[in-house]
Short mmCIF file of C-alpha atoms in Angstrom, two decimals:
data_model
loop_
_atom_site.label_atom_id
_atom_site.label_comp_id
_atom_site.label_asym_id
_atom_site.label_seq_id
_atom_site.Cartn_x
_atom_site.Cartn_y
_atom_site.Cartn_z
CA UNK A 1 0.00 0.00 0.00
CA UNK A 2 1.28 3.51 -0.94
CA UNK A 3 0.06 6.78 0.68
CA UNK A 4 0.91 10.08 -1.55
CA UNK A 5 -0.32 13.58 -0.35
CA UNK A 6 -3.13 14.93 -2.30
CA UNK A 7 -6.11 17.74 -2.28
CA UNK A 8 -9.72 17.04 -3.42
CA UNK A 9 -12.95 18.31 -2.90
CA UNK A 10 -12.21 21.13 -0.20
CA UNK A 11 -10.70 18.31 2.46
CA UNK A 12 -7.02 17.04 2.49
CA UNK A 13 -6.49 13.31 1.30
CA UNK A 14 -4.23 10.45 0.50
CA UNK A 15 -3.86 8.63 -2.43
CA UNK A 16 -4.16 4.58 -1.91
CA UNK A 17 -3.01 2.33 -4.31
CA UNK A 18 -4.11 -1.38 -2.65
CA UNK A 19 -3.44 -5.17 -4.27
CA UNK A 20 -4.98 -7.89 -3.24
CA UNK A 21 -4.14 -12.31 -4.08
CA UNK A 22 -7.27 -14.73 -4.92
CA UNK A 23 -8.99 -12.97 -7.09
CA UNK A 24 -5.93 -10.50 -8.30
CA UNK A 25 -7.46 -7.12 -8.05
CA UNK A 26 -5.62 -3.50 -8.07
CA UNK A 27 -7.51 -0.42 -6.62
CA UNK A 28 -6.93 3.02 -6.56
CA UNK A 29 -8.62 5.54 -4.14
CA UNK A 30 -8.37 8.60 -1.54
CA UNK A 31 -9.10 8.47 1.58
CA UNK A 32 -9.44 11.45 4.00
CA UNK A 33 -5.94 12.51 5.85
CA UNK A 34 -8.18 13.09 8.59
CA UNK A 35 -9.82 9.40 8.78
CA UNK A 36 -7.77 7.01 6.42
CA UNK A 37 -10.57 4.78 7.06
CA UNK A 38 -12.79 7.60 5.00
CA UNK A 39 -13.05 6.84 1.40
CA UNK A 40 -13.35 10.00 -0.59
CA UNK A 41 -12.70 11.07 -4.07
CA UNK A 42 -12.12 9.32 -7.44
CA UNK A 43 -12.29 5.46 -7.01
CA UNK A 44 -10.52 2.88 -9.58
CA UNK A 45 -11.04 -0.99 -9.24
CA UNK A 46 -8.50 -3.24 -11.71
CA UNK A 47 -8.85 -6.80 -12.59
CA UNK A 48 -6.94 -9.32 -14.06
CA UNK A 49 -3.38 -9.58 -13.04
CA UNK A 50 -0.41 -9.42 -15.54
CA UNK A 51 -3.40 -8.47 -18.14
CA UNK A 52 -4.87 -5.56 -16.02
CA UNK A 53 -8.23 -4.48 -16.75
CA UNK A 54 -10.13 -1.09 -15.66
CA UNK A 55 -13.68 -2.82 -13.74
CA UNK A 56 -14.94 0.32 -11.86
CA UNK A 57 -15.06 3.92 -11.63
CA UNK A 58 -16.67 6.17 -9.39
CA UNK A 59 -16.57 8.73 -6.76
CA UNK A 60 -17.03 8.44 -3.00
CA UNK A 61 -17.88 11.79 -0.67
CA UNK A 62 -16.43 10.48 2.94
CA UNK A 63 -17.13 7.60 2.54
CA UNK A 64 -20.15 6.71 0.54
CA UNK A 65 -20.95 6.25 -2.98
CA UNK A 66 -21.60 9.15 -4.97
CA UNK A 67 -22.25 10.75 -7.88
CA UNK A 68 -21.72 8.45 -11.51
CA UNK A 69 -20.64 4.95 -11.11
CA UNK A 70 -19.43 3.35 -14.39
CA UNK A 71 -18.86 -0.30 -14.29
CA UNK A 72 -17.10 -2.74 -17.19
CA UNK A 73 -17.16 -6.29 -18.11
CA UNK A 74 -14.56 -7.79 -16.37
CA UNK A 75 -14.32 -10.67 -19.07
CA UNK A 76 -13.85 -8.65 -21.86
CA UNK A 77 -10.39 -7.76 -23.70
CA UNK A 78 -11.80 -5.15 -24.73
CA UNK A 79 -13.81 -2.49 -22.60
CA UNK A 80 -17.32 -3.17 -22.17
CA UNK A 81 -19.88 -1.52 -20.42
CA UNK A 82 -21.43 -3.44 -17.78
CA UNK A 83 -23.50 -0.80 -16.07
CA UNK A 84 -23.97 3.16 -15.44
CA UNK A 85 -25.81 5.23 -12.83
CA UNK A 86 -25.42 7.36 -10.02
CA UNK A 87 -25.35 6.83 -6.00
CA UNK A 88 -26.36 9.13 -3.73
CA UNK A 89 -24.93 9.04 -0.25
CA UNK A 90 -24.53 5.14 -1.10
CA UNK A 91 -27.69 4.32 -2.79
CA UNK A 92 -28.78 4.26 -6.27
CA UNK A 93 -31.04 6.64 -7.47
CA UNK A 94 -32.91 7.62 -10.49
CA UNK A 95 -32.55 5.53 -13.94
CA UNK A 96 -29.34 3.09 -14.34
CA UNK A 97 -28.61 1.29 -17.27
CA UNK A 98 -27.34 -2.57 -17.73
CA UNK A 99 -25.28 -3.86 -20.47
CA UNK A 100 -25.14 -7.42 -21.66
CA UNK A 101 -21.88 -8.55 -23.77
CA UNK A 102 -20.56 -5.90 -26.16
CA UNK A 103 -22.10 -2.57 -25.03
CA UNK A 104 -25.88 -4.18 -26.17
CA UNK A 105 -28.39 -2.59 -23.67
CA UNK A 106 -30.23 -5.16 -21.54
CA UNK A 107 -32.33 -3.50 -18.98
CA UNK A 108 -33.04 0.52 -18.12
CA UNK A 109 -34.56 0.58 -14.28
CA UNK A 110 -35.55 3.87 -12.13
CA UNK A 111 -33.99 3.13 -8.44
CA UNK A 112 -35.71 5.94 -7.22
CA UNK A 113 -39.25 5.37 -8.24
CA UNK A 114 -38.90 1.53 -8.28
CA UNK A 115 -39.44 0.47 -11.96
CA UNK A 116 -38.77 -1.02 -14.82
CA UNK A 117 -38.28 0.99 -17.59
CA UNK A 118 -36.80 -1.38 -20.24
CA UNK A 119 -36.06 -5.25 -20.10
CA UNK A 120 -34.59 -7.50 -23.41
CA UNK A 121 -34.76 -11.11 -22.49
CA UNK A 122 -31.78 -13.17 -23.15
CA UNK A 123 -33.11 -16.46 -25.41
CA UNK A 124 -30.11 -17.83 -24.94
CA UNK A 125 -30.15 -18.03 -21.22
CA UNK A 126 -30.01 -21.36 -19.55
CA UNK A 127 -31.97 -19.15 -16.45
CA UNK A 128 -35.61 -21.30 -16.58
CA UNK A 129 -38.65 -20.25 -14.40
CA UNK A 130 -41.71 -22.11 -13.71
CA UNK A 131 -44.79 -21.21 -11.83
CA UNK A 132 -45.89 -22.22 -8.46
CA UNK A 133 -49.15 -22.52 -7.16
CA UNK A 134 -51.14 -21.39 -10.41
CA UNK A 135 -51.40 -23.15 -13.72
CA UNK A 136 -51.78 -19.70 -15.65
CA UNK A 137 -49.27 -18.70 -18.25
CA UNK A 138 -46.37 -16.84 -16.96
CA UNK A 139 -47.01 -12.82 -19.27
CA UNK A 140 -43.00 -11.94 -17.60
CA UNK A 141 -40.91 -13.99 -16.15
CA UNK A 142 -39.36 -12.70 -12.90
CA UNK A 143 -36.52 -10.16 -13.53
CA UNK A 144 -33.53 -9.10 -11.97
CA UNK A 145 -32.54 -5.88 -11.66
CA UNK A 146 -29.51 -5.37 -13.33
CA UNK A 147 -30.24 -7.96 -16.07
CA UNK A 148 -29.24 -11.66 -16.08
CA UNK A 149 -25.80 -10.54 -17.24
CA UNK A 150 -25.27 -9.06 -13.97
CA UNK A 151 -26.17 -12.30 -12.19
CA UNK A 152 -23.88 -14.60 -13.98
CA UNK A 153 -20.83 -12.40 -13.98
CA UNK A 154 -21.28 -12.43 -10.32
CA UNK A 155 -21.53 -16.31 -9.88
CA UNK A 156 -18.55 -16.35 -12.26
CA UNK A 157 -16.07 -13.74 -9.90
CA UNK A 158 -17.18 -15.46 -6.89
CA UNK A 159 -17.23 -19.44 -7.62
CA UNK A 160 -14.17 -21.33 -6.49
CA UNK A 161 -13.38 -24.60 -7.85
CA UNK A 162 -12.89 -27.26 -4.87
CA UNK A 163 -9.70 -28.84 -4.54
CA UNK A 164 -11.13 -32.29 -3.93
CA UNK A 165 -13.18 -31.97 -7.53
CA UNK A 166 -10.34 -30.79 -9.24
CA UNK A 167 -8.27 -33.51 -8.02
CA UNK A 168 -10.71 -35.90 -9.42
CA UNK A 169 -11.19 -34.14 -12.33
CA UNK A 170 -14.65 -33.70 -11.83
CA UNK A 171 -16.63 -31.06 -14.40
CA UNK A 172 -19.93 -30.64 -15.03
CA UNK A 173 -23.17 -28.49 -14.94
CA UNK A 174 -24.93 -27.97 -11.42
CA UNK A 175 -28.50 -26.54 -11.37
CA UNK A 176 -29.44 -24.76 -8.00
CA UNK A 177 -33.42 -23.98 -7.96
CA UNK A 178 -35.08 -21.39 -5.56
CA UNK A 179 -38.43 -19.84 -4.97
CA UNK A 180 -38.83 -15.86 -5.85
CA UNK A 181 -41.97 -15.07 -4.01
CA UNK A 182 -44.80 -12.60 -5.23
CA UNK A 183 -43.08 -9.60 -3.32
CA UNK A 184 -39.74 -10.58 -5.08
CA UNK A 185 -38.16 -11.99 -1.81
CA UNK A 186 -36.47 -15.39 -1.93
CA UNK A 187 -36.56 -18.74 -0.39
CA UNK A 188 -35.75 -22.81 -0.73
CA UNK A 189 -32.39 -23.17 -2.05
CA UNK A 190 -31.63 -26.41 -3.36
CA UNK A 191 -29.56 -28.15 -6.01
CA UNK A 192 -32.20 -29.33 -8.59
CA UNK A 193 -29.46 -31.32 -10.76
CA UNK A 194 -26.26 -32.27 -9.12
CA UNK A 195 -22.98 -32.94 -10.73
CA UNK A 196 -20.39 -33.78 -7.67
CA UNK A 197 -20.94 -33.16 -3.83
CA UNK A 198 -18.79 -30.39 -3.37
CA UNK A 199 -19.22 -28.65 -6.64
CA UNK A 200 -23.15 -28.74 -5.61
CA UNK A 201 -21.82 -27.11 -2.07
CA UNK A 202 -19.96 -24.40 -3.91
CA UNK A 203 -22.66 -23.92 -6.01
CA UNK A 204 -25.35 -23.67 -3.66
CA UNK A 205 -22.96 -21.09 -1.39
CA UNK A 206 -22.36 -18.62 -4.53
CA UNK A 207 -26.38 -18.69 -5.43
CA UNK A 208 -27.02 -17.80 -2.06
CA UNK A 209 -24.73 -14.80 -2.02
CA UNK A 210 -26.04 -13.34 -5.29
CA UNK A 211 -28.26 -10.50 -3.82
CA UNK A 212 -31.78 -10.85 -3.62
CA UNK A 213 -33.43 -8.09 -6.51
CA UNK A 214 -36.09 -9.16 -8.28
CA UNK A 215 -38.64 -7.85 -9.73
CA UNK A 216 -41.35 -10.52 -9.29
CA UNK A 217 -42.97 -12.73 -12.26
CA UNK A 218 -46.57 -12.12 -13.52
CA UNK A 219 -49.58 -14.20 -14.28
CA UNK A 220 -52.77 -12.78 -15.30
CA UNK A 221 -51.67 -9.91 -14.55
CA UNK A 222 -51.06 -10.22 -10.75
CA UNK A 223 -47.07 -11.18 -9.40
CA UNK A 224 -46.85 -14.48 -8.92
CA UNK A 225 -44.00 -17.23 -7.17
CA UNK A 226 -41.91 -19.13 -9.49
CA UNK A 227 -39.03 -21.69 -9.06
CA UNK A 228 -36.14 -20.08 -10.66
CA UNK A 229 -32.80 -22.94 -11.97
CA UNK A 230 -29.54 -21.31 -12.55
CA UNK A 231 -26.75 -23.25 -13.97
CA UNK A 232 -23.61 -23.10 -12.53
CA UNK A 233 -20.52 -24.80 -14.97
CA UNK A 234 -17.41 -26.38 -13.86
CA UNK A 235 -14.96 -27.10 -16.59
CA UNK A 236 -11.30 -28.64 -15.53
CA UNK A 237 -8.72 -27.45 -18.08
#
């Protein structure tokens, strides 16, 4: 960790330049002289080791997220949008934008006010949702907010392949199912299609982590619960 002098937005601060092992990430910030705890100023997240990509930019005001966020696809050679907004004393407000794979515009939602402005469903997506307790036709399927894109890139930063499965060069698709309720909370984790015992376990820890925002399904036009399979893949290279 380096600390260099600097002066930014009326207070005195010091420049931090932090790395960090498992997953390699590089990040550049301020923090108050004051408070070194106190984030506050221009924020830079890197990914990727030896091939160093830019994954966030933003601005904190002592110590909360403000003002416009930017965030890129962390998979990408290439930068990619992955989403844009702005905080407010460490929320999101007003209308943010989510990006699927090269800078295509999945989803437009309104943090403030609650809704969903714009949503482009993924056909591709191996996401499947079925409906519980009603045999009517599903009109939406339940959505996340920040797109599906969002979801996956966060199971795919945060899954760690097991020792023992690697060791037994075990691979394989694991499907972990879970109810999203009428009111968008969620419920009953469990691994609807296994592939090894302890890439179900790491599976069913990373699903559980991914934060709970959706915006429910609908049937008839009234929210409805659904039972929601995500894939998670394993490959041994």
């Amino acid at each position: 960790m380096t600390l260099l002098p600097l002066v930014s937005f009326g207070q005195e601060t010091k420049q931090v330049n932090v790395k960090s092992q498992n997953p390699w990430q590089r990040e550049e910030y301020s923090v108050l002289k004051s408070d070194p705890k106190v984030k506050h100023g221009l924020y830079r997240g890197y990914v990727g080791g030896a091939r160093e990509v830019l994954a966030m930019e933003g601005y904190y005001t002592n110590g909360q997220k403000d003002s416009l966020w930017t965030l890129y696809n962390r998979w990408s050679n290439k930068p990619e949008l992955q989403a844009r907004g702005r905080y407010q004393q460490g929320q999101k407000v007003g209308v943010w934008e989510y990006y699927a794979g090269k800078n295509e515009l999945e989803q437009r939602y309104d943090h403030t006010r609650g809704q969903l402005l714009l949503h482009k469903a993924d056909e591709k997506s191996k996401i499947t949702f079925t409906p519980v307790g009603t045999s009517a036709a599903l009109e939406r399927e339940a959505v996340y907010i920040g797109g599906i894109t969002t979801v996956m890139n966060f199971i795919g930063t945060n899954v760690r392949y097991p020792v023992d499965a690697l060791r037994a060069q075990k691979s394989g698709t694991v499907r972990i199912a879970f109810t999203i309720a009428p009111d968008g909370s969620v419920s009953n984790y469990r691994v609807a299609k296994s592939a090894f015992a302890s890439l179900d376990e790491e599976s069913l820890r990373v699903i559980k982590l991914v934060p709970a925002t959706w915006v429910p399904a609908q049937a008839a036009g009234q929210p409805v619960a659904v039972e929601c399979e995500i894939p998670v893949v394993y490959t041994v290279r």
